[in-house]
Short mmCIF file of C-alpha atoms in Angstrom, two decimals:
data_model
loop_
_atom_site.label_atom_id
_atom_site.label_comp_id
_atom_site.label_asym_id
_atom_site.label_seq_id
_atom_site.Cartn_x
_atom_site.Cartn_y
_atom_site.Cartn_z
CA UNK A 1 12.66 95.40 6.02
CA UNK A 2 15.45 93.62 4.22
CA UNK A 3 17.97 95.99 5.79
CA UNK A 4 16.69 95.20 9.30
CA UNK A 5 16.94 91.46 8.60
CA UNK A 6 20.55 91.77 7.36
CA UNK A 7 21.44 93.85 10.38
CA UNK A 8 20.03 91.21 12.75
CA UNK A 9 21.91 88.43 10.95
CA UNK A 10 25.14 90.45 11.11
CA UNK A 11 24.72 91.00 14.85
CA UNK A 12 24.20 87.27 15.47
CA UNK A 13 27.24 86.44 13.33
CA UNK A 14 29.37 88.99 15.20
CA UNK A 15 28.29 87.55 18.53
CA UNK A 16 29.44 84.03 17.60
CA UNK A 17 32.69 85.41 16.15
CA UNK A 18 33.26 87.26 19.44
CA UNK A 19 32.69 84.15 21.50
CA UNK A 20 35.12 82.16 19.37
CA UNK A 21 37.70 84.92 19.67
CA UNK A 22 37.38 85.12 23.45
CA UNK A 23 37.91 81.36 23.76
CA UNK A 24 41.00 81.58 21.58
CA UNK A 25 42.34 84.49 23.61
CA UNK A 26 41.25 82.92 26.96
CA UNK A 27 39.18 86.01 27.77
CA UNK A 28 36.43 84.70 30.00
CA UNK A 29 33.01 86.34 30.11
CA UNK A 30 32.03 87.75 33.52
CA UNK A 31 29.31 85.15 34.16
CA UNK A 32 31.73 82.27 33.50
CA UNK A 33 34.42 83.95 35.65
CA UNK A 34 31.95 84.23 38.55
CA UNK A 35 30.93 80.58 38.15
CA UNK A 36 34.59 79.44 38.32
CA UNK A 37 35.27 81.58 41.39
CA UNK A 38 32.22 80.17 43.18
CA UNK A 39 33.28 76.62 42.33
CA UNK A 40 36.84 77.24 43.58
CA UNK A 41 35.55 78.74 46.82
CA UNK A 42 33.41 75.66 47.48
CA UNK A 43 36.39 73.42 46.79
CA UNK A 44 38.48 75.47 49.23
CA UNK A 45 35.86 75.08 51.95
CA UNK A 46 35.61 71.36 51.31
CA UNK A 47 39.39 71.12 51.50
CA UNK A 48 39.48 72.86 54.85
CA UNK A 49 36.88 70.46 56.26
CA UNK A 50 38.61 67.34 55.03
CA UNK A 51 42.28 68.22 55.13
CA UNK A 52 42.92 71.16 57.40
CA UNK A 53 43.25 74.90 56.94
CA UNK A 54 46.43 74.54 54.92
CA UNK A 55 44.60 72.70 52.16
CA UNK A 56 41.94 75.44 52.03
CA UNK A 57 44.58 78.11 51.66
CA UNK A 58 46.29 76.08 48.95
CA UNK A 59 43.00 75.58 47.09
CA UNK A 60 42.20 79.29 47.26
CA UNK A 61 45.68 80.20 46.05
CA UNK A 62 45.19 78.25 42.80
CA UNK A 63 42.77 80.85 41.39
CA UNK A 64 44.57 82.79 38.69
CA UNK A 65 43.99 86.37 37.70
CA UNK A 66 41.96 85.20 34.73
CA UNK A 67 39.58 83.38 37.07
CA UNK A 68 40.58 79.86 36.07
CA UNK A 69 41.69 77.28 38.62
CA UNK A 70 44.72 75.09 38.03
CA UNK A 71 45.27 71.51 39.13
CA UNK A 72 48.30 70.83 41.33
CA UNK A 73 50.95 68.61 39.88
CA UNK A 74 54.15 67.16 41.18
CA UNK A 75 55.07 66.02 44.69
CA UNK A 76 52.25 67.87 46.48
CA UNK A 77 49.58 65.80 44.73
CA UNK A 78 50.31 62.71 46.85
CA UNK A 79 49.43 64.44 50.14
CA UNK A 80 45.69 64.05 49.72
CA UNK A 81 43.09 62.97 52.23
CA UNK A 82 42.21 59.30 52.06
CA UNK A 83 39.26 58.34 49.83
CA UNK A 84 36.12 57.26 51.68
CA UNK A 85 36.33 53.69 50.40
CA UNK A 86 39.89 52.88 51.57
CA UNK A 87 40.45 50.78 54.69
CA UNK A 88 43.69 49.85 56.36
CA UNK A 89 44.24 46.15 57.11
CA UNK A 90 44.95 45.73 60.82
CA UNK A 91 47.75 43.35 61.81
CA UNK A 92 46.16 42.87 65.20
CA UNK A 93 42.66 42.28 63.84
CA UNK A 94 39.52 44.13 64.86
CA UNK A 95 38.38 47.37 63.31
CA UNK A 96 39.86 48.69 60.12
CA UNK A 97 41.18 52.19 59.63
CA UNK A 98 38.89 54.21 57.39
CA UNK A 99 40.23 57.08 55.36
CA UNK A 100 37.12 59.19 55.77
CA UNK A 101 37.69 62.14 58.05
CA UNK A 102 41.12 60.96 59.19
CA UNK A 103 43.09 63.92 57.95
CA UNK A 104 41.97 66.13 60.80
CA UNK A 105 41.91 69.89 60.99
CA UNK A 106 43.17 71.23 64.30
CA UNK A 107 43.12 74.66 65.84
CA UNK A 108 45.87 76.91 67.17
CA UNK A 109 45.67 75.90 70.84
CA UNK A 110 46.52 72.29 69.97
CA UNK A 111 49.33 73.21 67.58
CA UNK A 112 51.35 76.36 68.32
CA UNK A 113 52.93 78.40 65.54
CA UNK A 114 56.28 76.65 65.75
CA UNK A 115 54.67 73.23 65.22
CA UNK A 116 54.24 73.76 61.48
CA UNK A 117 56.78 76.45 60.69
CA UNK A 118 58.16 76.47 57.15
CA UNK A 119 61.53 74.99 58.06
CA UNK A 120 59.81 71.97 59.61
CA UNK A 121 57.65 71.14 56.58
CA UNK A 122 59.33 68.76 54.16
CA UNK A 123 58.23 66.94 51.03
CA UNK A 124 60.52 63.93 51.02
CA UNK A 125 59.26 60.64 52.40
CA UNK A 126 60.42 59.67 55.86
CA UNK A 127 59.43 56.08 56.56
CA UNK A 128 58.93 54.76 60.09
CA UNK A 129 58.67 51.03 60.67
CA UNK A 130 57.40 49.97 64.12
CA UNK A 131 59.53 47.04 65.16
CA UNK A 132 60.25 44.63 68.02
CA UNK A 133 63.94 45.48 68.01
CA UNK A 134 65.76 48.56 69.22
CA UNK A 135 66.08 51.62 67.08
CA UNK A 136 69.71 52.41 66.32
CA UNK A 137 71.46 55.76 66.57
CA UNK A 138 73.70 57.11 63.79
CA UNK A 139 76.63 55.15 65.25
CA UNK A 140 74.72 51.87 64.93
CA UNK A 141 74.14 51.48 68.68
CA UNK A 142 70.73 50.78 70.29
CA UNK A 143 68.86 53.87 71.42
CA UNK A 144 68.27 53.82 75.18
CA UNK A 145 65.75 56.55 75.94
CA UNK A 146 63.00 54.59 77.67
CA UNK A 147 59.97 56.18 79.28
CA UNK A 148 61.06 59.26 77.41
CA UNK A 149 59.81 62.65 76.39
CA UNK A 150 60.46 64.87 73.37
CA UNK A 151 61.40 68.50 72.96
CA UNK A 152 60.46 69.80 69.51
CA UNK A 153 62.36 72.27 67.32
CA UNK A 154 61.71 75.90 68.34
CA UNK A 155 60.79 74.86 71.90
CA UNK A 156 63.49 76.83 73.63
CA UNK A 157 63.32 80.52 72.83
CA UNK A 158 63.94 79.92 69.13
CA UNK A 159 67.51 78.69 69.62
CA UNK A 160 66.63 75.00 69.51
CA UNK A 161 66.51 73.74 65.90
CA UNK A 162 66.51 70.00 66.53
CA UNK A 163 64.34 67.32 68.08
CA UNK A 164 65.48 66.17 71.50
CA UNK A 165 64.62 62.77 72.98
CA UNK A 166 65.26 62.31 76.70
CA UNK A 167 64.83 58.91 78.28
CA UNK A 168 66.03 56.33 80.76
CA UNK A 169 69.32 54.56 80.13
CA UNK A 170 69.44 50.80 79.61
CA UNK A 171 66.82 49.03 81.71
CA UNK A 172 67.92 46.09 83.83
CA UNK A 173 71.16 47.87 84.79
CA UNK A 174 70.45 49.71 88.08
CA UNK A 175 74.05 50.85 88.55
CA UNK A 176 73.91 52.64 85.22
CA UNK A 177 70.50 54.23 85.73
CA UNK A 178 70.34 57.79 84.44
CA UNK A 179 68.99 59.94 81.63
CA UNK A 180 70.23 59.80 78.04
CA UNK A 181 69.64 62.46 75.40
CA UNK A 182 69.50 62.08 71.62
CA UNK A 183 69.02 64.78 68.98
CA UNK A 184 67.69 64.60 65.43
CA UNK A 185 66.72 66.85 62.57
CA UNK A 186 64.08 64.47 61.17
CA UNK A 187 62.86 62.10 63.94
CA UNK A 188 64.65 59.23 62.18
CA UNK A 189 68.41 59.75 62.50
CA UNK A 190 69.37 60.16 66.14
CA UNK A 191 72.70 61.32 67.55
CA UNK A 192 73.59 60.29 71.09
CA UNK A 193 74.34 63.48 73.02
CA UNK A 194 75.46 61.69 76.19
CA UNK A 195 74.22 61.32 79.75
CA UNK A 196 72.22 64.24 81.08
CA UNK A 197 71.82 62.66 84.54
CA UNK A 198 74.23 59.95 85.69
CA UNK A 199 74.01 57.64 88.68
CA UNK A 200 77.24 58.67 90.42
CA UNK A 201 76.58 62.41 90.32
CA UNK A 202 72.92 61.98 91.25
CA UNK A 203 73.61 59.78 94.29
CA UNK A 204 76.39 62.13 95.43
CA UNK A 205 74.05 65.11 95.23
CA UNK A 206 71.25 63.29 97.07
CA UNK A 207 73.62 62.42 99.92
CA UNK A 208 74.23 66.14 100.41
CA UNK A 209 70.54 67.02 100.62
CA UNK A 210 69.20 67.46 104.15
CA UNK A 211 65.58 67.80 103.13
CA UNK A 212 64.55 64.20 103.69
CA UNK A 213 65.49 61.38 106.03
CA UNK A 214 64.62 59.03 103.16
CA UNK A 215 68.11 59.62 101.78
CA UNK A 216 69.67 58.06 104.89
CA UNK A 217 69.42 54.71 103.11
CA UNK A 218 71.99 55.86 100.54
CA UNK A 219 74.04 57.98 102.94
CA UNK A 220 74.80 54.84 104.93
CA UNK A 221 75.34 52.57 101.93
CA UNK A 222 78.17 53.46 99.57
CA UNK A 223 77.03 50.89 96.99
CA UNK A 224 73.42 52.11 96.95
CA UNK A 225 71.79 52.95 93.62
CA UNK A 226 68.68 54.96 92.83
CA UNK A 227 65.95 54.50 90.23
CA UNK A 228 65.35 57.15 87.56
CA UNK A 229 62.17 56.85 85.46
CA UNK A 230 60.17 58.73 82.85
CA UNK A 231 62.18 61.97 82.44
CA UNK A 232 60.40 64.85 80.73
CA UNK A 233 61.94 68.19 79.69
CA UNK A 234 60.27 71.54 78.96
CA UNK A 235 61.64 75.02 78.40
CA UNK A 236 60.84 77.79 80.89
CA UNK A 237 60.57 81.21 79.18
CA UNK A 238 60.72 83.06 82.50
CA UNK A 239 64.16 81.73 83.49
CA UNK A 240 65.45 80.61 80.04
CA UNK A 241 66.16 77.22 81.57
CA UNK A 242 65.51 73.71 80.35
CA UNK A 243 63.71 71.95 83.20
CA UNK A 244 63.63 68.18 83.66
CA UNK A 245 61.19 66.31 85.91
CA UNK A 246 61.49 62.58 86.63
CA UNK A 247 60.39 59.90 89.06
CA UNK A 248 63.14 59.21 91.61
CA UNK A 249 63.05 56.11 93.78
CA UNK A 250 64.97 53.52 95.75
CA UNK A 251 64.06 49.85 95.55
CA UNK A 252 63.81 47.65 98.62
CA UNK A 253 63.18 43.92 98.93
CA UNK A 254 60.01 44.23 101.00
CA UNK A 255 56.84 45.79 99.70
CA UNK A 256 56.29 48.44 98.59
CA UNK A 257 59.39 47.92 96.45
CA UNK A 258 59.37 51.59 95.37
CA UNK A 259 59.26 53.27 98.77
CA UNK A 260 60.53 56.82 98.14
CA UNK A 261 57.96 57.75 95.48
CA UNK A 262 59.64 61.10 94.90
CA UNK A 263 59.74 63.50 91.97
CA UNK A 264 63.08 65.15 91.15
CA UNK A 265 63.71 68.40 89.27
CA UNK A 266 66.91 69.30 87.41
CA UNK A 267 67.81 72.29 85.22
CA UNK A 268 70.19 73.21 82.42
CA UNK A 269 71.02 76.27 80.32
CA UNK A 270 71.14 74.14 77.17
CA UNK A 271 69.10 71.24 75.76
CA UNK A 272 72.24 69.05 75.66
CA UNK A 273 72.96 69.60 79.35
CA UNK A 274 74.52 69.22 81.74
CA UNK A 275 71.45 69.05 84.01
CA UNK A 276 71.93 69.85 87.69
CA UNK A 277 69.67 68.43 90.38
CA UNK A 278 67.61 71.14 92.03
CA UNK A 279 65.61 69.12 94.57
CA UNK A 280 63.58 65.93 95.12
CA UNK A 281 60.23 65.99 96.90
CA UNK A 282 56.60 64.87 97.08
CA UNK A 283 54.69 67.42 94.95
CA UNK A 284 51.85 68.94 96.96
CA UNK A 285 52.89 66.55 99.74
CA UNK A 286 51.76 63.46 97.82
CA UNK A 287 53.84 60.37 96.92
CA UNK A 288 54.16 60.17 93.13
CA UNK A 289 55.37 57.58 90.63
CA UNK A 290 54.96 57.81 86.82
CA UNK A 291 55.19 61.46 85.80
CA UNK A 292 54.69 63.56 82.67
CA UNK A 293 54.45 67.26 81.84
CA UNK A 294 51.99 69.21 79.72
CA UNK A 295 52.84 72.73 78.57
CA UNK A 296 50.29 75.06 77.02
CA UNK A 297 51.48 76.62 73.76
CA UNK A 298 52.48 80.28 73.78
CA UNK A 299 49.83 81.24 71.22
CA UNK A 300 46.93 79.76 73.14
CA UNK A 301 43.71 81.57 72.23
CA UNK A 302 42.91 81.82 75.95
CA UNK A 303 45.60 84.48 76.25
CA UNK A 304 48.28 82.29 77.76
CA UNK A 305 51.58 84.14 77.60
CA UNK A 306 53.51 82.48 80.40
CA UNK A 307 53.67 79.04 78.82
CA UNK A 308 51.69 77.55 81.69
CA UNK A 309 52.69 73.98 82.50
CA UNK A 310 51.25 71.13 84.54
CA UNK A 311 52.64 68.09 86.31
CA UNK A 312 50.62 64.96 85.59
CA UNK A 313 51.43 61.93 87.73
CA UNK A 314 50.22 58.69 89.24
CA UNK A 315 49.68 59.61 92.89
CA UNK A 316 50.67 56.56 94.95
CA UNK A 317 49.29 54.52 92.02
CA UNK A 318 45.77 55.22 93.34
CA UNK A 319 44.67 57.91 90.90
CA UNK A 320 46.04 60.35 88.30
CA UNK A 321 46.38 63.92 89.50
CA UNK A 322 47.34 67.25 87.95
CA UNK A 323 49.08 70.24 89.55
CA UNK A 324 49.91 73.56 87.95
CA UNK A 325 53.61 74.48 88.04
CA UNK A 326 55.04 77.73 89.31
CA UNK A 327 56.26 80.19 86.69
CA UNK A 328 59.84 78.97 87.13
CA UNK A 329 58.67 75.33 86.58
CA UNK A 330 60.66 74.16 89.64
CA UNK A 331 57.72 73.31 91.90
CA UNK A 332 53.95 73.06 91.92
CA UNK A 333 52.02 76.27 92.49
CA UNK A 334 49.94 75.08 95.45
CA UNK A 335 48.79 72.02 97.37
CA UNK A 336 45.68 71.76 95.19
CA UNK A 337 45.47 68.63 93.06
CA UNK A 338 42.96 68.16 90.26
CA UNK A 339 41.82 64.55 90.04
CA UNK A 340 41.83 63.44 86.40
CA UNK A 341 40.87 59.80 86.91
CA UNK A 342 40.45 57.48 89.86
CA UNK A 343 41.68 53.90 90.03
CA UNK A 344 45.06 52.22 89.53
CA UNK A 345 46.47 53.69 86.36
CA UNK A 346 49.98 54.64 85.26
CA UNK A 347 51.98 56.12 82.33
CA UNK A 348 49.82 59.28 82.07
CA UNK A 349 50.22 61.45 78.96
CA UNK A 350 48.10 64.54 78.20
CA UNK A 351 47.52 66.23 74.85
CA UNK A 352 44.73 68.35 73.41
CA UNK A 353 42.73 68.08 70.19
CA UNK A 354 39.59 69.78 68.94
CA UNK A 355 39.35 71.81 72.15
CA UNK A 356 39.29 68.70 74.37
CA UNK A 357 42.00 67.61 76.79
CA UNK A 358 42.91 63.97 76.25
CA UNK A 359 44.51 61.72 78.85
CA UNK A 360 46.14 58.43 77.85
CA UNK A 361 46.90 55.92 80.62
CA UNK A 362 47.51 52.20 80.98
CA UNK A 363 46.71 49.61 83.61
CA UNK A 364 49.35 48.52 86.14
CA UNK A 365 50.88 45.10 85.54
CA UNK A 366 54.64 45.42 85.95
CA UNK A 367 56.47 45.12 82.62
CA UNK A 368 53.55 43.32 80.95
CA UNK A 369 51.80 45.49 78.32
CA UNK A 370 48.18 46.35 79.12
CA UNK A 371 45.24 48.04 77.44
CA UNK A 372 45.42 51.71 76.45
CA UNK A 373 42.74 53.89 78.05
CA UNK A 374 41.57 57.30 76.81
CA UNK A 375 39.82 59.87 78.99
CA UNK A 376 38.44 63.22 77.89
CA UNK A 377 38.11 66.44 79.86
CA UNK A 378 36.66 69.83 78.93
CA UNK A 379 37.39 71.73 82.17
CA UNK A 380 41.16 71.72 81.76
CA UNK A 381 43.84 70.47 84.08
CA UNK A 382 43.19 72.75 87.03
CA UNK A 383 39.67 74.07 86.66
CA UNK A 384 37.69 71.02 87.77
CA UNK A 385 37.26 69.16 91.01
CA UNK A 386 40.27 69.78 93.24
CA UNK A 387 41.37 68.83 96.70
CA UNK A 388 43.34 70.73 99.30
CA UNK A 389 45.71 69.08 101.75
CA UNK A 390 43.05 68.96 104.48
CA UNK A 391 40.83 66.63 102.46
CA UNK A 392 43.40 63.85 102.20
CA UNK A 393 43.57 60.61 104.11
CA UNK A 394 46.32 58.08 103.48
CA UNK A 395 47.09 59.68 100.14
CA UNK A 396 43.53 59.37 98.87
CA UNK A 397 41.44 62.41 98.05
CA UNK A 398 38.00 62.01 99.59
CA UNK A 399 34.65 63.22 98.39
CA UNK A 400 35.77 64.42 94.98
CA UNK A 401 34.87 63.23 91.51
CA UNK A 402 37.35 62.73 88.67
CA UNK A 403 37.12 65.50 86.06
CA UNK A 404 37.97 63.31 83.07
CA UNK A 405 35.52 60.75 81.71
CA UNK A 406 36.39 57.41 80.14
CA UNK A 407 36.08 57.25 76.35
CA UNK A 408 36.46 54.45 73.85
CA UNK A 409 40.01 53.13 73.65
CA UNK A 410 41.92 54.36 70.58
CA UNK A 411 42.90 50.75 69.79
CA UNK A 412 40.46 48.15 68.40
CA UNK A 413 38.41 46.20 70.99
CA UNK A 414 40.46 43.02 70.66
CA UNK A 415 43.81 44.77 71.18
CA UNK A 416 44.47 44.44 74.90
CA UNK A 417 48.16 45.32 74.94
CA UNK A 418 48.48 48.72 73.22
CA UNK A 419 50.27 46.88 70.40
CA UNK A 420 52.65 45.38 72.97
CA UNK A 421 53.64 48.85 74.19
CA UNK A 422 53.06 51.39 76.95
CA UNK A 423 52.48 55.04 76.07
CA UNK A 424 55.28 57.43 77.00
CA UNK A 425 54.76 60.54 74.84
CA UNK A 426 52.61 62.24 72.19
CA UNK A 427 54.50 64.24 69.54
CA UNK A 428 53.14 67.15 67.51
CA UNK A 429 54.16 66.86 63.86
CA UNK A 430 53.08 68.08 60.40
CA UNK A 431 52.72 66.38 57.04
CA UNK A 432 54.31 67.60 53.80
CA UNK A 433 51.64 70.26 53.31
CA UNK A 434 51.93 71.67 56.81
CA UNK A 435 48.84 69.93 58.16
CA UNK A 436 49.27 69.01 61.85
CA UNK A 437 48.78 65.59 63.40
CA UNK A 438 49.93 63.61 66.43
CA UNK A 439 52.36 60.71 66.82
CA UNK A 440 51.95 58.07 69.52
CA UNK A 441 55.23 56.93 71.11
CA UNK A 442 55.27 53.83 73.30
CA UNK A 443 57.86 51.61 75.00
CA UNK A 444 58.02 47.90 74.29
CA UNK A 445 59.43 46.52 77.51
CA UNK A 446 59.28 42.76 76.89
CA UNK A 447 60.86 42.18 73.50
CA UNK A 448 64.25 40.62 74.26
CA UNK A 449 65.32 37.11 75.27
CA UNK A 450 64.69 35.82 78.76
CA UNK A 451 61.72 36.13 81.06
CA UNK A 452 61.46 39.90 80.84
CA UNK A 453 64.05 41.06 78.37
CA UNK A 454 63.69 44.69 79.44
CA UNK A 455 67.36 45.34 78.72
CA UNK A 456 66.40 45.03 75.04
CA UNK A 457 63.31 47.23 75.30
CA UNK A 458 62.24 48.87 72.04
CA UNK A 459 59.75 51.46 70.83
CA UNK A 460 56.57 51.94 68.81
CA UNK A 461 55.74 55.10 66.84
CA UNK A 462 52.35 55.34 65.12
CA UNK A 463 50.22 58.19 63.72
CA UNK A 464 47.32 59.04 66.03
CA UNK A 465 44.10 60.09 64.34
CA UNK A 466 42.07 62.82 66.09
CA UNK A 467 39.19 63.70 63.70
CA UNK A 468 36.46 66.18 64.58
CA UNK A 469 33.39 64.62 66.22
CA UNK A 470 34.82 61.12 65.88
CA UNK A 471 36.71 58.82 68.23
CA UNK A 472 40.46 59.10 68.59
CA UNK A 473 42.00 56.17 66.72
CA UNK A 474 45.36 54.38 66.91
CA UNK A 475 45.73 51.67 64.27
CA UNK A 476 48.63 49.38 63.54
CA UNK A 477 50.85 50.35 60.60
CA UNK A 478 53.78 48.15 59.60
CA UNK A 479 55.26 51.18 57.79
CA UNK A 480 54.18 54.78 57.40
CA UNK A 481 55.45 58.12 56.09
CA UNK A 482 56.11 61.00 58.51
CA UNK A 483 55.15 63.51 55.81
CA UNK A 484 52.25 61.52 54.35
CA UNK A 485 50.92 59.72 57.44
CA UNK A 486 47.57 58.60 56.05
CA UNK A 487 48.97 57.10 52.85
CA UNK A 488 48.11 53.39 52.94
CA UNK A 489 50.50 52.37 50.17
CA UNK A 490 53.73 52.80 52.16
CA UNK A 491 55.80 49.63 52.32
#
């Protein structure tokens, strides 16, 4: 009996000695190892819901062979989702910006593989300060790229390693109207690459075209100038060409002042030009003004391999219409036009988030900034209500319903001027951990001296929040970090 008692005591003592030894040697019992793995897996799932797939992968990768999880230290630790109880003061009043859910996860169709490639992800801060004055290029001169569009790194068969910003030359100077190009490696320091389209060459080419009697007005007037607005450039994988679309017009004293209402197409073998005019026309036979382009990413889950692209434009300023481009991106595919929204709207820009097509537009009021409108569509840009040429009367499509529905404006209710700007482009970017988000780019037309001051027009760049199952939100930020966009402590 005494022997059995001693044996039991020895076994208990050995068990406690074993436990102490395992702690000292960091040998973890199987039940504790399983508990740690389960906890880490839950944290990874929570990370993916709050901060994107990249954060889930990072959380999962912190599990060591021993089963323990490590806490991240160093620079990466600052790229966290905002706490639920943080709000962003709004310069323009109205709603505040809540941190909860505003570090959105997005899927492949919205952000192609090149959008967050390793060479585009950086850790250093890059501060943007929205301002009333012009941005300056690296030579200290004002950037003139108004109504512009952006070509991102890797958009161009892999040869393009820089950002490209194409836009109108100085406003208020009709004789100098053309298209400027700037390039940058970081969206902050811009190098002027020169004129891609200049007035003299463009007018000379138009005088040679026999396709339209509209050009008689410049054939018979040697001092005539043309209007170039809202240039957008995309890369065509079929032809290996960079293709530019822009609104081309001629101003007359009587109304309508813009009476051509043409769209022009130019091409180049390189992003820095030169661009050569291909033709100018009414797409699908319809007069068009403000234009933009939307190109589906190559790795679209719907099987898109041809980089399908669409022309979005204000048709006679009566409604916004969409037309699919041909494979060479030089013309529209057919006379069909998908109506995105009815009513007088301009400055259309399309992007996609959480499987929904988003259309940003503004009201029409000359150079005066107006409210920003958001419309959502789930049928795409060509799969909804469409109209053929026979259904048109005086440029209006009859008997058809717009495919996009009005949603709540991204700006607070009391902000009626889009923060004194007009939308021109939406940029795809990534934070320092490779999590994708969008950047709103708008023109500030009336910021200089004088009645209009458009010759001093500036720009606004702000992070655009597109959380799952929540409204799209654009809030004022006096300063923000390109690689930590939801950090509220940037000054």
